[in-house]
Coordinates of C-alpha atoms in Angstrom, one line a residue:
Chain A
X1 CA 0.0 0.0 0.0
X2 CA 0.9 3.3 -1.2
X3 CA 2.3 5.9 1.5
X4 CA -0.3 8.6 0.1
X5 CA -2.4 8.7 -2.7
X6 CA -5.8 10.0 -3.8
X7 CA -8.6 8.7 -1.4
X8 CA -11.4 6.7 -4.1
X9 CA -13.4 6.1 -0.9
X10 CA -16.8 8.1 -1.2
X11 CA -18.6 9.6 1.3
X12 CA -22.6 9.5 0.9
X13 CA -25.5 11.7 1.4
X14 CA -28.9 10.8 1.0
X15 CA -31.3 13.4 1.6
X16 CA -35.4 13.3 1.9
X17 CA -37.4 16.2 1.3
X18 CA -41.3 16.8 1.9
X19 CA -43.4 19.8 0.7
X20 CA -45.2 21.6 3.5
X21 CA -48.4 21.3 2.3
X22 CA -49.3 17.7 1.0
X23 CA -52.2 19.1 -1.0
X24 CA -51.0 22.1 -3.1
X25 CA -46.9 20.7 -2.9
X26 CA -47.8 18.2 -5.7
X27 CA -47.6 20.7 -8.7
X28 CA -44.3 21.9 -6.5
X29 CA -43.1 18.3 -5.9
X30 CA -43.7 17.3 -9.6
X31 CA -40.1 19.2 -9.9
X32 CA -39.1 20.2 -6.8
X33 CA -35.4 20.2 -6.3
X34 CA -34.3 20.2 -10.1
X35 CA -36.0 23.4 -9.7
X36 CA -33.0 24.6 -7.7
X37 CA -31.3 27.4 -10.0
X38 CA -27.4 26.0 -10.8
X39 CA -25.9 28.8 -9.2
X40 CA -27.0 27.9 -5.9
X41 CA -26.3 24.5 -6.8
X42 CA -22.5 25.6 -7.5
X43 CA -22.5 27.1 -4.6
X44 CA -22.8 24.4 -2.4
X45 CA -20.6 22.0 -4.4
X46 CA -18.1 24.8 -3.8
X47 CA -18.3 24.3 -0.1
X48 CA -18.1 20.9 -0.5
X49 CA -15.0 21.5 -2.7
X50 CA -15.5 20.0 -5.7
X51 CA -17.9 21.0 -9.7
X52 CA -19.3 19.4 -11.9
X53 CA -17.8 18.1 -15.3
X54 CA -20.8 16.6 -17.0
X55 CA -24.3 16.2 -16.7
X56 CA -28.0 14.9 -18.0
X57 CA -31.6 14.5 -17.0
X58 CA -34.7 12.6 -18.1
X59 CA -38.5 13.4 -17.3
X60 CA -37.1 11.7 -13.8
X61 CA -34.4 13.2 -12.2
X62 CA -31.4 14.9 -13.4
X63 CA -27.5 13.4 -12.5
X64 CA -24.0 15.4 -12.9
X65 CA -20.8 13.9 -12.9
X66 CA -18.8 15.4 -10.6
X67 CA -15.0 16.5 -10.4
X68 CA -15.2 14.0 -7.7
X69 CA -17.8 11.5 -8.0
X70 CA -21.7 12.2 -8.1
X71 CA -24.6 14.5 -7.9
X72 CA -28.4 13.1 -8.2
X73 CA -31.4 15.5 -7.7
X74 CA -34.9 13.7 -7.9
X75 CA -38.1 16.2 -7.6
X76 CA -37.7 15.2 -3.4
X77 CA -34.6 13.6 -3.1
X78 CA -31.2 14.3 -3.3
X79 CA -27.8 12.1 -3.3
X80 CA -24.2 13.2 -3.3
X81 CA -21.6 11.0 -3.3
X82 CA -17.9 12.4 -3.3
X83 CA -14.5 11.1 -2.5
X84 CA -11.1 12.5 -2.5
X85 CA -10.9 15.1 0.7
X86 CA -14.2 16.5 -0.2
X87 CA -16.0 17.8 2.8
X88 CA -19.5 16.8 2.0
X89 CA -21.0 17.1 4.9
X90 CA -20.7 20.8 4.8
X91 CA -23.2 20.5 2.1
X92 CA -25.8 19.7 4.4
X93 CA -27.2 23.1 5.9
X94 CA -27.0 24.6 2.9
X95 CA -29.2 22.4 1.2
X96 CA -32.0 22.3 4.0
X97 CA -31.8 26.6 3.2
X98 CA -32.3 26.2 -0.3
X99 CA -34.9 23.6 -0.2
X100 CA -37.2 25.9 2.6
X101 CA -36.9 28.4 -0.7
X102 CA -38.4 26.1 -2.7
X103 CA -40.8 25.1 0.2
X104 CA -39.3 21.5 1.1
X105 CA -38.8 20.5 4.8
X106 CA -36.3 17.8 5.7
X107 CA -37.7 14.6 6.5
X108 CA -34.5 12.2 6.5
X109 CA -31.2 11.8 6.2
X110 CA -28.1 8.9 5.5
X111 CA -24.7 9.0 6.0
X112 CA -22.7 6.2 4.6
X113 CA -18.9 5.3 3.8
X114 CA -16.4 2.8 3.8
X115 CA -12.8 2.7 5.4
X116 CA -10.5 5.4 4.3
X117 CA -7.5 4.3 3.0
X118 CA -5.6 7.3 4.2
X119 CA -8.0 8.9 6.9
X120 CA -5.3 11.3 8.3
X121 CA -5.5 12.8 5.3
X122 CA -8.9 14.0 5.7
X123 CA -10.2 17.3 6.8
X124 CA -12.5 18.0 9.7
X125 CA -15.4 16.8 9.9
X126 CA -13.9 13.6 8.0
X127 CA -11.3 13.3 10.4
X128 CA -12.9 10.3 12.0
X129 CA -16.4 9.1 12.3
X130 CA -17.4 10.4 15.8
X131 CA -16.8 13.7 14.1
X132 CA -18.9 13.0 11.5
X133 CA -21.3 11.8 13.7
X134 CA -21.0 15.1 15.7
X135 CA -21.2 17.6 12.3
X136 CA -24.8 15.5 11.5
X137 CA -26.1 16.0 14.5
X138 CA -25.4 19.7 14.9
X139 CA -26.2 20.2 11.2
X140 CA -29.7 18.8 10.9
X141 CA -33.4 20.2 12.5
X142 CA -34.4 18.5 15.8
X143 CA -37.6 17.2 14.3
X144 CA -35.1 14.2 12.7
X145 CA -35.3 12.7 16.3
X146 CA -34.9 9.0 15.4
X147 CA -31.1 9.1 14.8
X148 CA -28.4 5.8 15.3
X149 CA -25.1 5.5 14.4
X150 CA -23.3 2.8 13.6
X151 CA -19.8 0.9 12.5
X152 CA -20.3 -2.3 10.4
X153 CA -17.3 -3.9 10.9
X154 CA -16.0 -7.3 8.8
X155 CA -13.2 -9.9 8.7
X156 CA -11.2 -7.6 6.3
X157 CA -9.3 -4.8 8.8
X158 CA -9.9 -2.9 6.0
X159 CA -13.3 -2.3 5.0
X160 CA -15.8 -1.7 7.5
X161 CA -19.1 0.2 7.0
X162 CA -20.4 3.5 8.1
X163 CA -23.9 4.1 8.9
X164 CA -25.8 7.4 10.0
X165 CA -29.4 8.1 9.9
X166 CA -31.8 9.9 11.4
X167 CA -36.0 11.0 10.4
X168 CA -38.7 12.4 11.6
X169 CA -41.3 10.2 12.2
X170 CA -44.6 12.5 11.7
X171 CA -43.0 13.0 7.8
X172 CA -42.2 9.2 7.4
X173 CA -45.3 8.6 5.4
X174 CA -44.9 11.6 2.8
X175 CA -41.5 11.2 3.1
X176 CA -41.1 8.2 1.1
X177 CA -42.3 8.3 -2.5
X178 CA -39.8 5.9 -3.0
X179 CA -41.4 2.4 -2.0
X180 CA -40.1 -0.2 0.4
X181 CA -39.8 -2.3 -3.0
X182 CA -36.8 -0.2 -3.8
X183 CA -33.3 -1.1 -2.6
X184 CA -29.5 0.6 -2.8
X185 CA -26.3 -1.2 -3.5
X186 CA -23.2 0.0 -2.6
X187 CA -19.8 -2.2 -3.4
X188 CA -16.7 -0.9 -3.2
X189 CA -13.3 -2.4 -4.8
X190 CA -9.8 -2.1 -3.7
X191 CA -6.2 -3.9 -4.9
X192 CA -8.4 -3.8 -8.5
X193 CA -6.5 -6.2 -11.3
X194 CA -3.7 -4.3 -12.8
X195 CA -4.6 -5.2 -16.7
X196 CA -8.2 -3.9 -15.9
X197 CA -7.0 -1.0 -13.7
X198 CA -4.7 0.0 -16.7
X199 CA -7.6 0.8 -19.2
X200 CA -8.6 3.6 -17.1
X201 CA -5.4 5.7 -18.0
X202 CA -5.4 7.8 -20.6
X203 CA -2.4 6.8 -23.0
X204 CA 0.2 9.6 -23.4
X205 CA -0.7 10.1 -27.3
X206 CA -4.2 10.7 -26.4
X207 CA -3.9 13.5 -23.8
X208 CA -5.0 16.9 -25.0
X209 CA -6.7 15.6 -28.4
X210 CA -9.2 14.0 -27.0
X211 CA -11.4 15.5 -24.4
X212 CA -12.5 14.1 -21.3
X213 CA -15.8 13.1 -22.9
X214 CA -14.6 10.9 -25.6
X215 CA -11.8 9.7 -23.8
X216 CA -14.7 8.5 -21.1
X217 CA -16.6 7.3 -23.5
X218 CA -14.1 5.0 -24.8
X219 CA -13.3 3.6 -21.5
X220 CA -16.5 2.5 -20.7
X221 CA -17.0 0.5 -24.3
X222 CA -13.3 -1.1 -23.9
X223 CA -14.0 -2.2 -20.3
X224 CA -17.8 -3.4 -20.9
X225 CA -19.3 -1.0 -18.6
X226 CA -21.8 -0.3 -21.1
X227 CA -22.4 -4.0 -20.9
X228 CA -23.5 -3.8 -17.4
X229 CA -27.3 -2.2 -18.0
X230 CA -27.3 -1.9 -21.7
X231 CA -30.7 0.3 -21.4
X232 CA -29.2 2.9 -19.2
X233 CA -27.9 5.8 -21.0
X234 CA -24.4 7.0 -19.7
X235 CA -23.1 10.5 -19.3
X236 CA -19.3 9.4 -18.8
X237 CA -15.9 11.1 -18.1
X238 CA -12.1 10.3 -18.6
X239 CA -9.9 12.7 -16.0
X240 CA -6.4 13.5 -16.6
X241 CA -3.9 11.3 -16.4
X242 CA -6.3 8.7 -15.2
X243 CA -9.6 8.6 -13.2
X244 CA -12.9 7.7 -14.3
X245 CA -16.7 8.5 -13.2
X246 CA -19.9 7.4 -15.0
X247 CA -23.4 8.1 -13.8
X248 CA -26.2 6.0 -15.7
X249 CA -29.9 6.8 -15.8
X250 CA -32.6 4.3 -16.5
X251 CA -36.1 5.5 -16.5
X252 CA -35.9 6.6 -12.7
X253 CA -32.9 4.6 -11.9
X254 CA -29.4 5.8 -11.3
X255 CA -26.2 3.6 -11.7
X256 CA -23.0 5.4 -10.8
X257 CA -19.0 4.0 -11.3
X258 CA -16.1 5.7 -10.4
X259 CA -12.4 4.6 -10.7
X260 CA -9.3 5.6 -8.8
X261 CA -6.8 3.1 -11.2
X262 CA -3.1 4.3 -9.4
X263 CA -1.5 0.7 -8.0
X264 CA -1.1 1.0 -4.0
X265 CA -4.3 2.6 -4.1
X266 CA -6.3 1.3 -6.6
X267 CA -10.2 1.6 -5.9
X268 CA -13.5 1.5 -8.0
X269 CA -17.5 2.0 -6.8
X270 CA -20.0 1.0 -8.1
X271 CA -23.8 1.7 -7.0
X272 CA -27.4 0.8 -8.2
X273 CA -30.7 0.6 -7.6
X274 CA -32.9 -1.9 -7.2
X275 CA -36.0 -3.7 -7.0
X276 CA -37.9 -6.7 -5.2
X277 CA -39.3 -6.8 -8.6
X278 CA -36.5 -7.4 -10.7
X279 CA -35.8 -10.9 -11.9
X280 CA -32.9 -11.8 -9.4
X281 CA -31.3 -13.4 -12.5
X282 CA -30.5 -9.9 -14.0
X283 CA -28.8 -8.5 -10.6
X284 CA -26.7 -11.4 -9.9
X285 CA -25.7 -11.0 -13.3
X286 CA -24.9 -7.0 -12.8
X287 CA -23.2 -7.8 -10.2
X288 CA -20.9 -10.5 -11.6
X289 CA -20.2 -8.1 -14.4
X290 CA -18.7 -5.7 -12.1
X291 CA -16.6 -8.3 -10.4
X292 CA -15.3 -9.7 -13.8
X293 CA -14.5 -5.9 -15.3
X294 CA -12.6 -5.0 -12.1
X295 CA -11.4 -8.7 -10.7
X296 CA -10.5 -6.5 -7.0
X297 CA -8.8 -8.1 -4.3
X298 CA -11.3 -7.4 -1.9
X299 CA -15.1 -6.3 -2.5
X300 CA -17.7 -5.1 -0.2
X301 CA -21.1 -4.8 -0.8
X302 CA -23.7 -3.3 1.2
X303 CA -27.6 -3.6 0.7
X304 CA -30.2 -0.7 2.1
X305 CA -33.8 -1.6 2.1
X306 CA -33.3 -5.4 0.6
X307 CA -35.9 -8.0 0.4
X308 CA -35.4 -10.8 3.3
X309 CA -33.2 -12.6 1.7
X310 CA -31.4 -10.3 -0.3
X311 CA -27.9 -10.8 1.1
X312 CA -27.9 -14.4 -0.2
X313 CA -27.8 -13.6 -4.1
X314 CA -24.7 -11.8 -3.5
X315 CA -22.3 -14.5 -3.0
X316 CA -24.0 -16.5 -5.9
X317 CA -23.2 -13.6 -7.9
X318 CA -19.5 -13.4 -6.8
X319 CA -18.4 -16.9 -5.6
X320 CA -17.8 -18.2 -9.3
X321 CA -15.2 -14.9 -9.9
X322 CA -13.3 -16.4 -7.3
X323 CA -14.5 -13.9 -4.9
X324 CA -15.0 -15.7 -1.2
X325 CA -17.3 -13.9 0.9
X326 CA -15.7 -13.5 4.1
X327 CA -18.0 -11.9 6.4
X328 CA -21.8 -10.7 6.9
X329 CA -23.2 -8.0 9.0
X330 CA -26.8 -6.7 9.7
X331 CA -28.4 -4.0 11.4
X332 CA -31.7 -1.7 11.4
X333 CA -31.7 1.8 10.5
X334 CA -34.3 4.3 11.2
X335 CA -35.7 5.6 7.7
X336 CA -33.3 3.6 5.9
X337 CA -34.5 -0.4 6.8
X338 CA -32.2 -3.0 7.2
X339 CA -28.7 -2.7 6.1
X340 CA -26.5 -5.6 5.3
X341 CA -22.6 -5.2 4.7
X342 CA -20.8 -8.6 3.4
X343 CA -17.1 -8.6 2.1
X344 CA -15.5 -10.7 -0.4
X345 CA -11.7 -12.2 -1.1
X346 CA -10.4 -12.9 -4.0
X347 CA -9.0 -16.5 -3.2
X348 CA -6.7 -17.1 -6.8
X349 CA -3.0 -17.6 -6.0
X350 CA -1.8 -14.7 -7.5
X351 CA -3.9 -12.2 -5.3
X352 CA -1.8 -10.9 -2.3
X353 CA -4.4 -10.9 0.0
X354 CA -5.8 -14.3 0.7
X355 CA -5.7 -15.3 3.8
X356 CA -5.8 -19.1 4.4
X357 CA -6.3 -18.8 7.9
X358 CA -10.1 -18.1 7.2
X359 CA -12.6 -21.2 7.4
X360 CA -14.7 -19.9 4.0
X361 CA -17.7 -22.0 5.3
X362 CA -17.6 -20.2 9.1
X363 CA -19.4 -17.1 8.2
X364 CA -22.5 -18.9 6.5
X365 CA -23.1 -20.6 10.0
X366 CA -23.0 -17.6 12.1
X367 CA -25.1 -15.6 9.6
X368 CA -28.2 -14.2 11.3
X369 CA -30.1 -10.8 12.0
X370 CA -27.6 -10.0 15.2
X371 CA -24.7 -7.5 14.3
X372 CA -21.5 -9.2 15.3
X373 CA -18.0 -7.7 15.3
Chain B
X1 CA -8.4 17.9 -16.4
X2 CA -11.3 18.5 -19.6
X3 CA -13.0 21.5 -19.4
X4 CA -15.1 22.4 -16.0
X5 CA -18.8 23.2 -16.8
X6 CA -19.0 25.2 -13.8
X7 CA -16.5 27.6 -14.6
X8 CA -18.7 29.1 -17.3
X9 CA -21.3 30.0 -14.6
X10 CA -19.3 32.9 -13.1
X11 CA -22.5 35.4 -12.8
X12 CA -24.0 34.9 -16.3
X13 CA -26.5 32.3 -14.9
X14 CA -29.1 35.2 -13.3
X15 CA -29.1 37.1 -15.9
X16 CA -32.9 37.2 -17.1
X17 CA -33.4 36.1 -20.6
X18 CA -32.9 32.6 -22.0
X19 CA -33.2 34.0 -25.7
X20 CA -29.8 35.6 -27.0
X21 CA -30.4 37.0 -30.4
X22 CA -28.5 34.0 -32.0
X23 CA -30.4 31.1 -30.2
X24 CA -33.5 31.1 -32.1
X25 CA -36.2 29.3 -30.0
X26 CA -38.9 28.1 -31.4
X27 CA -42.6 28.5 -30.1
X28 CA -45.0 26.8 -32.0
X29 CA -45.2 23.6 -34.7
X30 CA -45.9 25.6 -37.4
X31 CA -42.9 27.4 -36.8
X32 CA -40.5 25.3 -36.2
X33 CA -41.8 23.2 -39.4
X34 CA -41.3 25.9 -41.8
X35 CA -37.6 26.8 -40.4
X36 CA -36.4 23.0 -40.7
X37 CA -38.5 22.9 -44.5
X38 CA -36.4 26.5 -45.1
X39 CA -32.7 24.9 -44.1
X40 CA -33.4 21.6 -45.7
X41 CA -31.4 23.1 -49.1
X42 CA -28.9 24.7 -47.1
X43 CA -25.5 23.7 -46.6
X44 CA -25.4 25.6 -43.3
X45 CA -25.1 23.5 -40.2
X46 CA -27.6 23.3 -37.8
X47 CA -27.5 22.6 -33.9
X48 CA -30.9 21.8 -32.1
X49 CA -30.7 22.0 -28.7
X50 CA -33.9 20.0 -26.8
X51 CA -34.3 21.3 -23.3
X52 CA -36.6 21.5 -20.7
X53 CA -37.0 24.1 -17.8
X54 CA -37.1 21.9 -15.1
X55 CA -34.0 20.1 -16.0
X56 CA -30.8 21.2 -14.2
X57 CA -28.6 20.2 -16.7
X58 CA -30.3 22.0 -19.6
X59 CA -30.1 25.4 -17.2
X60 CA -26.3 24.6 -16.5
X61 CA -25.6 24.2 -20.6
X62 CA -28.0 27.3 -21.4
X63 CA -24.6 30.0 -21.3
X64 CA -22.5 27.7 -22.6
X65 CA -24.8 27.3 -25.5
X66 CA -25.1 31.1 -26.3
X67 CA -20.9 31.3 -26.4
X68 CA -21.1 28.6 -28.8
X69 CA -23.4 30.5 -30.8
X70 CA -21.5 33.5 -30.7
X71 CA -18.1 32.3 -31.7
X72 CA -19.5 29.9 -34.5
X73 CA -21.6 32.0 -36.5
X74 CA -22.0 30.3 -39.8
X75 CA -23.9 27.9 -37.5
X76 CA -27.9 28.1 -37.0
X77 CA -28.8 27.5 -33.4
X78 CA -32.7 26.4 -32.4
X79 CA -34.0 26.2 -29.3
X80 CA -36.8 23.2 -28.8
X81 CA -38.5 23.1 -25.3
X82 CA -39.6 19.5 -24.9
X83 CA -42.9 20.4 -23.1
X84 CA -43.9 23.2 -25.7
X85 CA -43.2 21.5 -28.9
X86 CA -43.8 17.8 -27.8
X87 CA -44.2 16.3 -31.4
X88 CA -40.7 17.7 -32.4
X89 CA -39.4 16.2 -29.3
X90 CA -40.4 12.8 -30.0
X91 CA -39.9 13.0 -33.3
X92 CA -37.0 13.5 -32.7
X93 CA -36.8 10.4 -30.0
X94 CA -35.3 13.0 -27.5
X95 CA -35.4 11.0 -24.3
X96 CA -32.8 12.9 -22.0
X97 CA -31.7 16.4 -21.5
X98 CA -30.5 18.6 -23.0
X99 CA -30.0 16.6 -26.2
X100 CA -28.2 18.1 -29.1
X101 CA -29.0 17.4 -32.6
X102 CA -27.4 18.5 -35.7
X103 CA -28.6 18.6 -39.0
X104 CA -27.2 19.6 -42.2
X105 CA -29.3 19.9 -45.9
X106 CA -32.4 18.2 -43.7
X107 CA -30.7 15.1 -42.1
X108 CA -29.7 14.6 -38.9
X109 CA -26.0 14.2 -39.0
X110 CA -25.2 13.2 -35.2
X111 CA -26.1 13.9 -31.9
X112 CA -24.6 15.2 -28.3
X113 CA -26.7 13.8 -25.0
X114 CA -26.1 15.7 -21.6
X115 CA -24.5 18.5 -21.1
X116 CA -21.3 17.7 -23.1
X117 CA -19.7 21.1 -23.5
X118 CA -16.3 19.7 -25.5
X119 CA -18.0 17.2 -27.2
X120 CA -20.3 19.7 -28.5
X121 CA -18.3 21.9 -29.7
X122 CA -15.7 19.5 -31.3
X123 CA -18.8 18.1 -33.0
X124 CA -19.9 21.7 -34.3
X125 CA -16.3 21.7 -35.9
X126 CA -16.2 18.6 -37.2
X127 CA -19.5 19.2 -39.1
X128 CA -19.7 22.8 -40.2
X129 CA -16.3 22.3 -41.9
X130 CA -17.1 19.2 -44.4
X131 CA -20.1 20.1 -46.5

């Protein structure tokens, strides 16, 4: 592992909004926050340190691609996911301001990240997750009274699982527009496969011709990211010399990638949406596609919201990659459900970071709804 | 690092208007049918840009859009809100915004989805050169 290096763990924020008045807020909610003018919206990316690079919307929501990572506005719902030394959580009371302009109340809010790979290099409030913990708190109304914190740790030192959320249970009901059906996924890759890792630097020759559109674009057709959800339409960017971020949109589904390639610090995201619906056949397969484009070391995958036995697909999905899961974690969340965190190893001879030590059949037996450390 | 969208902001966002003199936006069907009928001979090159005022993204390319318009002026620029001129919009399959098409003598020649600013504009060269 690298002595420094640019941080590819992201921090999340997922915001709810509700209109004061149920009644006459629909014609207000029917757009909402993509009403918010992009000044104001540059603004607060500007606290949070970082602008946008690329953008698109659909009749939906609209999603930028940020400088670093991504931006998703839905008429009453809001997600920002950064990495890097970003301070997002500064973004927070700004956004609660400009939404009371528009007439939107807060009515929840989720904190979630990984492991940094280099914490001391972050700023305050990211210096540690007590502090974050502290910021939130301070940051949001009192009426989000059901608030729990929480550290989802795994067999793997070093990804563990952040967890913040807090609501307000009077707005619960109007609060969600999006339905229990509806889950998150969250997996985040570290010691990615050199080869793979290598296609996401932009070769000398190119550098300055081509633009960081087209040079995006052809990253995600020569890694088979556009194979992932061939209906989604990507908005893509290449960064200089390497770095990659996509954000897909699917009707009123996001998918969002993005790459730090540098070896000794090698990390890629990716996130999705999904439902109870779906044929399961069509997320394991998802899922195994992002294992096979990246082939990491180590994977963890965390589920919000899932369907009772949505953890168990997961492994299915990863086990013929190679990829051992090593560890399983639940716990409830106010607003956000049940949130399960699993890790995987990749157990092939060649990877560094198998550990032999670990029975692979140990963690299925001990699986159950208690958190365990 | 490719050029920063947001850096085109600075303090041209407020500024009233969304119509500068060479973004002509079109209002009705019967206009808009008897400018595309009226380029269709015409070996001038011509960006469509489909955009709706709800969309952030479409609001974040507007200024970018009327510098692009101003440096290339052999170019004709239209303006298509998807919500006032619906048929055009799906006529043109315009499913995400803003969505750039251009045309040249009456065929569409390529397109530019999402706020692409570079990819845009290399596009506008690429096109209003070869004839």
């Amino acid at each position: 592992m690298a002595a420094s290096g640019f941080e590819g763990f992201e921090k999340r924020l997922e915001l709810h909004f509700f209109g004061d008045d149920p009644a006459s807020g629909l014609s207000l909610s029917h757009h909402g926050l993509r009403l918010l003018d992009s000044g104001s919206l540059e603004d607060v990316l500007h606290a949070v340190q970082c602008t946008i690079v690329s953008a698109v919307g659909n009749q939906y929501f609209d999603s930028y691609v940020l400088s670093e990572s991504s931006l998703f506005i839905y008429p009453t719902k809001i997600i920002i996911k950064t990495c890097g030394t970003t301070q997002l959580l500064k973004s927070v009371r700004p956004l609660i301001v400009l939404a009371r302009t528009l007439g939107l109340s807060l009515g929840s809010c989720r904190y979630t990240r990984g492991s940094f790979i280099f914490p001391e290099a972050q700023p305050f409030p990211h210096t540690s997750f007590k502090d974050e913990v502290v910021y939130l708190e301070e940051s949001l109304p009192s009426s989000l009274c059901f608030r729990k914190a929480s550290i989802m740790h795994s067999k793997v030192g070093s990804h563990s699982w952040h967890v913040f959320t807090a609501c307000d249970a009077t707005a619960e009901m109007a609060v969600r527009p999006v339905p229990d059906d509806l889950f998150t996924i969250e997996v985040c890759m570290t010691e990615l496969d050199r080869a793979q890792a290598r296609k996401f630097f932009q070769s000398p020759g190119r550098v300055g011709k081509f633009t960081g559109d087209s040079a995006g674009r052809a990253m995600t057709a020569l890694t088979g990211i556009d194979q992932i959800n061939p209906a989604a339409l990507i908005c893509d960017f290449a960064f200089e010399p390497c770095g990659y971020s996509m954000n897909g949109i699917d009707g009123d589904r996001y998918s969002t990638i993005h790459v730090t390639p540098e070896d000794g610090f090698s990390y890629a995201s990716y996130e999705c949406v999904g439902s109870v619906y779906d044929d399961l056949n069509d997320v394991i397969r998802v899922l195994r596609k992002v294992g096979q484009i990246f082939r990491p070391g180590t994977m963890s995958v965390s589920i919000t919201c899932p369907s009772a036995d949505s953890w168990t697909w997961v492994a299915r999905a990863l086990e013929p990659l190679g990829l051992k899961r090593r560890s399983c974690n639940m716990d409830e969340f106010p607003e956000a459900g049940t949130v399960v965190f699993q890790t995987f190893t990749m157990t092939t001879a060649r990877r560094e970071t198998l550990d032999e030590g670990i029975d692979p059949h140990e963690d299925v037996k001990q699986l159950g709804c208690a958190p365990w450390y | 690092m490719g050029s920063i969208l947001s850096s085109f902001l600075g303090g041209s966002s407020g500024e009233g208007s969304s119509e500068s003199a060479r973004v002509q936006a079109f209002h009705s069907s019967a206009e808009w049918q008897s400018h595309l009928n009226s380029l269709k001979e015409s070996p001038k090159l011509m960006v469509i840009d489909f955009a709706a005022s709800w969309c952030g993204p479409c609001k974040l390319m507007e200024p970018l859009v009327h510098k692009l318009a101003d440096e290339y002026a052999d170019v004709s620029f239209a303006k298509i809100d998807v919500d006032e001129l619906r048929d055009a919009a799906q006529e043109f399959k315009v499913q995400a915004m803003p969505t750039f098409v251009l045309m040249k003598g009456g065929k569409e020649v390529d397109r530019v989805i999402g706020a692409k600013k570079d990819e845009l504009e290399k596009k506008i060269v690429e096109y209003r050169a070869t004839s």
